[in-house]
PDB file of C-alpha atoms in Angstrom:
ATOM      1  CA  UNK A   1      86.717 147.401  94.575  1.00  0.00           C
ATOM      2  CA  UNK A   2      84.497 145.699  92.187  1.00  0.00           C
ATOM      3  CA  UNK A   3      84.003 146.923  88.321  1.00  0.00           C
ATOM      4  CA  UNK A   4      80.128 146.474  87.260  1.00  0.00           C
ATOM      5  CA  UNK A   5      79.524 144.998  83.811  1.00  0.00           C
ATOM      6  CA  UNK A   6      76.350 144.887  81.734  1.00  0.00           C
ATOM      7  CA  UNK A   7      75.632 143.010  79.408  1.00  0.00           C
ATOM      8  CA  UNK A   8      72.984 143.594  76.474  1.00  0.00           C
ATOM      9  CA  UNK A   9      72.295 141.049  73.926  1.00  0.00           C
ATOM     10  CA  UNK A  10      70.757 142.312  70.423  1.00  0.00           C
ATOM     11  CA  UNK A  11      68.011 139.405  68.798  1.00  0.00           C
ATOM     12  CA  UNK A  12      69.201 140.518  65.544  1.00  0.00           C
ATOM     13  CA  UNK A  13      72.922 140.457  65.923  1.00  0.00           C
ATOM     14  CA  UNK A  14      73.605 143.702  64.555  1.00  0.00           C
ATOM     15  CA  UNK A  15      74.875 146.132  67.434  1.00  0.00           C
ATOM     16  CA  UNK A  16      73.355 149.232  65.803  1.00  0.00           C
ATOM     17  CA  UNK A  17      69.701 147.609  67.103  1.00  0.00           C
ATOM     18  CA  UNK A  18      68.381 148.615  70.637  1.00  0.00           C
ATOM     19  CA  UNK A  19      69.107 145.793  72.734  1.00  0.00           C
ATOM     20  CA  UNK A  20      66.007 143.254  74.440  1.00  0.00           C
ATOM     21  CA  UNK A  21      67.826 141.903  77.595  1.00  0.00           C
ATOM     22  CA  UNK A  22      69.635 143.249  80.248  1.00  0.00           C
ATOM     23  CA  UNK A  23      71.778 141.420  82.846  1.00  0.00           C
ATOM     24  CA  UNK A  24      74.032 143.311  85.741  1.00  0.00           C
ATOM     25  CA  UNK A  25      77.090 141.495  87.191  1.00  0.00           C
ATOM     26  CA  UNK A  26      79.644 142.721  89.457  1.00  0.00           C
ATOM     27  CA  UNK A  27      82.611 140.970  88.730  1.00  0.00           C
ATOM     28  CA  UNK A  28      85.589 140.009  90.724  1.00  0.00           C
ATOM     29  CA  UNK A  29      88.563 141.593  89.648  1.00  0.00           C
ATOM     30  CA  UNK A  30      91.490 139.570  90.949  1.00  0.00           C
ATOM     31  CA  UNK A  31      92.737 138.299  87.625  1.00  0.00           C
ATOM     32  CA  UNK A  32      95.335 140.448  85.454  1.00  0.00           C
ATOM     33  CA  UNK A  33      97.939 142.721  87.047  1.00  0.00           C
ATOM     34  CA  UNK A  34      97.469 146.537  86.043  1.00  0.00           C
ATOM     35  CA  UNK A  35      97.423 147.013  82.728  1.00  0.00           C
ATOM     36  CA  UNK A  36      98.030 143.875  81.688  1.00  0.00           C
ATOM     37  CA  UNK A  37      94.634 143.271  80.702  1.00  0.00           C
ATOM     38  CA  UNK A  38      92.433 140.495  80.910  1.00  0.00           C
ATOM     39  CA  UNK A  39      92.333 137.768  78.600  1.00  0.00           C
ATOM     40  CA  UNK A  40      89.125 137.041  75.787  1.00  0.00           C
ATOM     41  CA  UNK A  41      88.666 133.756  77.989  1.00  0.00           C
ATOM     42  CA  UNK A  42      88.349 135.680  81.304  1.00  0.00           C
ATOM     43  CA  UNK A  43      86.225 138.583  79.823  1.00  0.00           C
ATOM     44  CA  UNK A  44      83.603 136.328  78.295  1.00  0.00           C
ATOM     45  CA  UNK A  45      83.437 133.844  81.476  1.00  0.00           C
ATOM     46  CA  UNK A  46      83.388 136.661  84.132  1.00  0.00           C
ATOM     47  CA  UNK A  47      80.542 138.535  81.789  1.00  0.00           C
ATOM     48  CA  UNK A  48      79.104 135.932  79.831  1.00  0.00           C
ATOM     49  CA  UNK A  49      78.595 132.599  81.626  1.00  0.00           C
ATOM     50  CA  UNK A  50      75.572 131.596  79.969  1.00  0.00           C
ATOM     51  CA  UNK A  51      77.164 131.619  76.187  1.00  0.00           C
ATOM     52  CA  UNK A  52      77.963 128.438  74.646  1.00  0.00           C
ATOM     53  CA  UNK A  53      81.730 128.004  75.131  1.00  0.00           C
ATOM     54  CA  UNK A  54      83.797 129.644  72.348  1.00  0.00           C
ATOM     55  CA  UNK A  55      86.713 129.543  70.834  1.00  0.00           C
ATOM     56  CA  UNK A  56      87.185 133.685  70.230  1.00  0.00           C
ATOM     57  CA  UNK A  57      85.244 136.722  69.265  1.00  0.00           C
ATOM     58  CA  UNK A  58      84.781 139.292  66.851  1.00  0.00           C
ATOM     59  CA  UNK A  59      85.260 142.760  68.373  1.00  0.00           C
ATOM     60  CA  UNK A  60      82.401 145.114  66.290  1.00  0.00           C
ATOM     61  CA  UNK A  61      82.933 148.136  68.548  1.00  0.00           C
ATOM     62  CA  UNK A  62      85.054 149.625  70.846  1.00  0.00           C
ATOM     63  CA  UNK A  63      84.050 152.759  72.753  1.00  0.00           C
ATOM     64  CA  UNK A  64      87.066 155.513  72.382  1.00  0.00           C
ATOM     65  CA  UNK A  65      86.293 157.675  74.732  1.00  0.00           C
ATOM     66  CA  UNK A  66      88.072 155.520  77.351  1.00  0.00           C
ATOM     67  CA  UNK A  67      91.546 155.506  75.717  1.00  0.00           C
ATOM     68  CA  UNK A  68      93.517 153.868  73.524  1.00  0.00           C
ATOM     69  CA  UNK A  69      92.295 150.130  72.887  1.00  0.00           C
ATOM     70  CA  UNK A  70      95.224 147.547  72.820  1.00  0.00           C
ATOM     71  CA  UNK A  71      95.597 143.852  72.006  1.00  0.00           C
ATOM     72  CA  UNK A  72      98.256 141.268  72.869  1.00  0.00           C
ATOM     73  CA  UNK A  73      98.521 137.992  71.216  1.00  0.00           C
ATOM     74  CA  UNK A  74     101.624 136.741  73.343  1.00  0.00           C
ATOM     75  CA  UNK A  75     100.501 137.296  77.072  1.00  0.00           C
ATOM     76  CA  UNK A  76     101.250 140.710  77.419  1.00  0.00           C
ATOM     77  CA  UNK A  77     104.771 140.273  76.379  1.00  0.00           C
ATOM     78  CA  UNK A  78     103.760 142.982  73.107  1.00  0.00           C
ATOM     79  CA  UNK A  79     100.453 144.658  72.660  1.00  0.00           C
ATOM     80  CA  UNK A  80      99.399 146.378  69.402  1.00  0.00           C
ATOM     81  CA  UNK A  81      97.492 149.376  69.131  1.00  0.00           C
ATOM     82  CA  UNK A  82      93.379 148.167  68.159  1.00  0.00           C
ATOM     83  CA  UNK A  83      92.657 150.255  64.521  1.00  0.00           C
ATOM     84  CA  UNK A  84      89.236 151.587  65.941  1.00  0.00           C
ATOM     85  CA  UNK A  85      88.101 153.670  62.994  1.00  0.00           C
ATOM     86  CA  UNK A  86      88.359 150.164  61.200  1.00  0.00           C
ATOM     87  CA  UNK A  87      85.508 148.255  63.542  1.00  0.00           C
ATOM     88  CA  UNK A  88      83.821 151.386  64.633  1.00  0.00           C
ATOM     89  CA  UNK A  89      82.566 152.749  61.219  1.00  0.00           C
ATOM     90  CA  UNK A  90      79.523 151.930  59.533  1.00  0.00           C
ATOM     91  CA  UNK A  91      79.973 148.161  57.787  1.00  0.00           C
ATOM     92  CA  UNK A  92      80.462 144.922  59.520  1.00  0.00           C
ATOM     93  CA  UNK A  93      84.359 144.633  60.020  1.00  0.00           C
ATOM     94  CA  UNK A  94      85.526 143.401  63.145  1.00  0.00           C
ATOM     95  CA  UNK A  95      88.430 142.258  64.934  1.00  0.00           C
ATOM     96  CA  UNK A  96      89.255 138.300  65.353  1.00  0.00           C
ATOM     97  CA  UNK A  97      90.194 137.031  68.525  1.00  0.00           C
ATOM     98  CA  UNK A  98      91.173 133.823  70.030  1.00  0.00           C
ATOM     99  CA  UNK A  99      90.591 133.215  73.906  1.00  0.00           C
ATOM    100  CA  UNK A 100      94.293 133.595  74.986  1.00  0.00           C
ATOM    101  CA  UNK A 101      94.656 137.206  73.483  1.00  0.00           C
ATOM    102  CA  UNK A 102      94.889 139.804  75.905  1.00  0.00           C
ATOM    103  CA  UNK A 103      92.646 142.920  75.348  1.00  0.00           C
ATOM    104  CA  UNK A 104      93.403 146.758  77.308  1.00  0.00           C
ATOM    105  CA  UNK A 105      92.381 150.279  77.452  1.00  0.00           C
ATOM    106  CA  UNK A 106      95.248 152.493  78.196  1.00  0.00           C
ATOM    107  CA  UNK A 107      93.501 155.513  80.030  1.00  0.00           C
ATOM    108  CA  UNK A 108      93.918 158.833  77.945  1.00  0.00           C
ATOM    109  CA  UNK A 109      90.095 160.210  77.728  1.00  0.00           C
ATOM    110  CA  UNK A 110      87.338 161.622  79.452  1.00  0.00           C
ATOM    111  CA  UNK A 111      85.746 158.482  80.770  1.00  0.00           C
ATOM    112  CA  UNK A 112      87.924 156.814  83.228  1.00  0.00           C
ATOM    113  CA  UNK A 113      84.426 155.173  84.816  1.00  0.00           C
ATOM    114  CA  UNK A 114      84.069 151.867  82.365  1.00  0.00           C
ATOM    115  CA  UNK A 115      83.719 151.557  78.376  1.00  0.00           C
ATOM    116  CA  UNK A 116      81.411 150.201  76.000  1.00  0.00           C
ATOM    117  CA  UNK A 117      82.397 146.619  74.471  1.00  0.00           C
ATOM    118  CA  UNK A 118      80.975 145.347  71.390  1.00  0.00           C
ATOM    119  CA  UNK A 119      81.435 142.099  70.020  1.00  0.00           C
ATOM    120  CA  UNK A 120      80.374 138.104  68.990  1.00  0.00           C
ATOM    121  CA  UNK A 121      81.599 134.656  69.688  1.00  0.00           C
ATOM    122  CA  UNK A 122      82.793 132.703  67.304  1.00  0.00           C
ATOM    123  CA  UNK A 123      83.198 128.886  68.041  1.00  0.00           C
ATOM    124  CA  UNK A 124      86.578 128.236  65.822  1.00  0.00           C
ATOM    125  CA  UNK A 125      89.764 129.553  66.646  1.00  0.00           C
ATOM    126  CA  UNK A 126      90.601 132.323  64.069  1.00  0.00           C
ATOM    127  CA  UNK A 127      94.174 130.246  63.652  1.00  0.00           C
ATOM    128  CA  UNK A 128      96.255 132.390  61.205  1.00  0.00           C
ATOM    129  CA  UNK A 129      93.991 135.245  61.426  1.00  0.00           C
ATOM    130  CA  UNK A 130      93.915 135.564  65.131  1.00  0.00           C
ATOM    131  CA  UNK A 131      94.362 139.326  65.582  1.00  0.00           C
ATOM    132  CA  UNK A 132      93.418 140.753  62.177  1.00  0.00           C
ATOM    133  CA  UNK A 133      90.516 143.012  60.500  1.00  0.00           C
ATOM    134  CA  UNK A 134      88.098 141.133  58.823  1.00  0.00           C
ATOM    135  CA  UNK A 135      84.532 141.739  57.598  1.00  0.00           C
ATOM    136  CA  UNK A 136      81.806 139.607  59.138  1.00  0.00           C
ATOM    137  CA  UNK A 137      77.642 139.064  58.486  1.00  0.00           C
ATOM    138  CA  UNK A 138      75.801 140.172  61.240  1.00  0.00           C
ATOM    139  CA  UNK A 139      72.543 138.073  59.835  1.00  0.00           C
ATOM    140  CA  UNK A 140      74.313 134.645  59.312  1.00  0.00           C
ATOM    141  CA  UNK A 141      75.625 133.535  62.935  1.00  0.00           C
ATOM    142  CA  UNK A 142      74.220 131.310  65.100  1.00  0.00           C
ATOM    143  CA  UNK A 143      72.086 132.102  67.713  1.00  0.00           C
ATOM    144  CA  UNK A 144      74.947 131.486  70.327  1.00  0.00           C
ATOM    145  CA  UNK A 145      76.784 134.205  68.194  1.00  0.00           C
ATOM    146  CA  UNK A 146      74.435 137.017  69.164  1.00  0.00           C
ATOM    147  CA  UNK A 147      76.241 140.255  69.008  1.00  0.00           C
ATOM    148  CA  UNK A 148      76.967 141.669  72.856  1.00  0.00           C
ATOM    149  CA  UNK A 149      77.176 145.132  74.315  1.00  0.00           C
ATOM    150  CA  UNK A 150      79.329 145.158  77.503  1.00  0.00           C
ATOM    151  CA  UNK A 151      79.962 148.036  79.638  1.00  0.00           C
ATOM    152  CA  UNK A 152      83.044 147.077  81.508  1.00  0.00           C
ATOM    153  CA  UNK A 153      84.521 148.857  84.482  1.00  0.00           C
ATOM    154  CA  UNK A 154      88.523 149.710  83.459  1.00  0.00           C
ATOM    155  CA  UNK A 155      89.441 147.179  85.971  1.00  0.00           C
ATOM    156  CA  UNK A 156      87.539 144.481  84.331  1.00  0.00           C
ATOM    157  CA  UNK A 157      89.476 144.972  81.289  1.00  0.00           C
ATOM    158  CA  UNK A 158      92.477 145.921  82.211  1.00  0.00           C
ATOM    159  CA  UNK A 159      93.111 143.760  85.717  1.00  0.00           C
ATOM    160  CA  UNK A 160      93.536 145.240  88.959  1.00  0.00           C
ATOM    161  CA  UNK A 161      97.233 145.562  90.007  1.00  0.00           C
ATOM    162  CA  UNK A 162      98.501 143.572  92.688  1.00  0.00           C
ATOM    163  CA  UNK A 163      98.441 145.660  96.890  1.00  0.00           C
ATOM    164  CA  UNK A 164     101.684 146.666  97.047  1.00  0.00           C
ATOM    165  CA  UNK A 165     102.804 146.324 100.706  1.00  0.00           C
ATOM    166  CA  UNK A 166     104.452 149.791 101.476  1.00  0.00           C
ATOM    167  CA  UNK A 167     106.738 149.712 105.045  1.00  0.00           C
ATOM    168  CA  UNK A 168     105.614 152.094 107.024  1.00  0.00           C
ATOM    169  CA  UNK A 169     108.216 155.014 107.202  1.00  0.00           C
ATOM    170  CA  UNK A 170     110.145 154.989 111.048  1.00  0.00           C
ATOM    171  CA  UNK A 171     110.962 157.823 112.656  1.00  0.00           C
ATOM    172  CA  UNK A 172     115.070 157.544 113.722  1.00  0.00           C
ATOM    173  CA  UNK A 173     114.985 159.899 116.527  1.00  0.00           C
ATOM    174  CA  UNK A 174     111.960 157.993 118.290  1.00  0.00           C
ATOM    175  CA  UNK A 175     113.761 154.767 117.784  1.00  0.00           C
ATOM    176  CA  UNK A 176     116.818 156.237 119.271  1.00  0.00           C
ATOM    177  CA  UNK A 177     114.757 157.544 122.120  1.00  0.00           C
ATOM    178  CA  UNK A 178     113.034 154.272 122.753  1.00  0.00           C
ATOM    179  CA  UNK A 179     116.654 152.592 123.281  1.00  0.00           C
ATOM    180  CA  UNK A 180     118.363 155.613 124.793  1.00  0.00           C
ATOM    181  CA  UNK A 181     118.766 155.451 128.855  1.00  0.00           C
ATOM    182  CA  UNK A 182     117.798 158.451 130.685  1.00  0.00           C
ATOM    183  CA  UNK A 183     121.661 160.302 130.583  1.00  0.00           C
ATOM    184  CA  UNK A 184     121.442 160.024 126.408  1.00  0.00           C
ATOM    185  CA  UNK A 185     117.659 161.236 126.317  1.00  0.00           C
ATOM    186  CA  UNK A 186     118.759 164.667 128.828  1.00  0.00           C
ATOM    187  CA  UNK A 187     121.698 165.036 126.009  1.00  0.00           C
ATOM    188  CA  UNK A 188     119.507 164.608 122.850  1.00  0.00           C
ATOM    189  CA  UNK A 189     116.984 166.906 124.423  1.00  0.00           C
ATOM    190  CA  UNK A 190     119.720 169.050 124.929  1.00  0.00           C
ATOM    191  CA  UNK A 191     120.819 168.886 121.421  1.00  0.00           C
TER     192      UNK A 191
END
């Protein structure tokens, strides 16, 4: 199963503007494990190869619909609950991400097809602010920095869990009747 993501990029770098380009990419989804999620890294190179290589992102929207956003700064070991009336509300406050957090959508709405992603790179690391709220200007980025609307499949955030191998279930009685010599099959047909 493959999650399709695409990807919008507004010339402006405001996400309330319409966006100009449009790119489709069905993306592999062998990396996380359930709902671990996927990291920042992961997202942006499975979705956005042709950015300039970042060190993070500011998340401007997240679509609620899907669930409950979460974020995990320690690899999944704890995740935090994402504060979306903060970063979806009118104003330009976002939330800062370095490439090793882990970002997830725990499942609890209507829309269990994909969810809207909203956000820009940033080429520092957010050091001591990795995971908090702050404000950003949507006018004053570079053009790298563009802000980008991604429609991701839940698998593509959240990872797909590992096949589990399931033994198939075996049926005692035909085992026993498979080993059984003809005297013991008349007596368990008797039985």
């Amino acid at each position: 199963m493959s999650a399709n993501a695409f990807a919008f990029h507004s010339a402006t770098g405001s996400s309330g503007h319409r966006p100009h380009t449009a790119d489709q990419r069905s993306m592999a989804n062998g990396a996380g494990a359930g709902v671990g999620g996927n990291t920042v890294a992961h997202l942006l190179q499975e979705n956005c190869a042709h950015l300039l290589a970042s060190a993070g992102v500011v998340i401007e929207y997240l679509e609620t619909q899907a669930g409950t956003w979460q974020f995990s700064l320690d690899g999944g070991q704890t995740w935090r609950a994402i504060r979306t009336d903060l970063i979806n509300r009118p104003g330009h406050m976002g939330l800062a991400l370095d490439r090793d957090a882990r970002l997830r959508v725990l499942c609890t709405g209507a829309s269990r097809e994909g969810a809207r992603v909203v956000f820009h790179a940033v080429q520092r690391s957010h050091g001591a602010g990795n995971g908090s709220y702050r404000p950003y200007a949507p006018d004053e980025r570079e053009d790298a920095s563009h802000s980008v609307t991604l429609v991701l499949g839940l698998g593509a955030i959240n990872g797909v869990p590992p096949e589990v191998k399931v033994p198939r279930p075996r049926n005692k009685r035909a085992r026993a009747q498979g080993v059984a010599t003809g005297a013991e099959k008349a007596a368990m047909a008797m039985a």
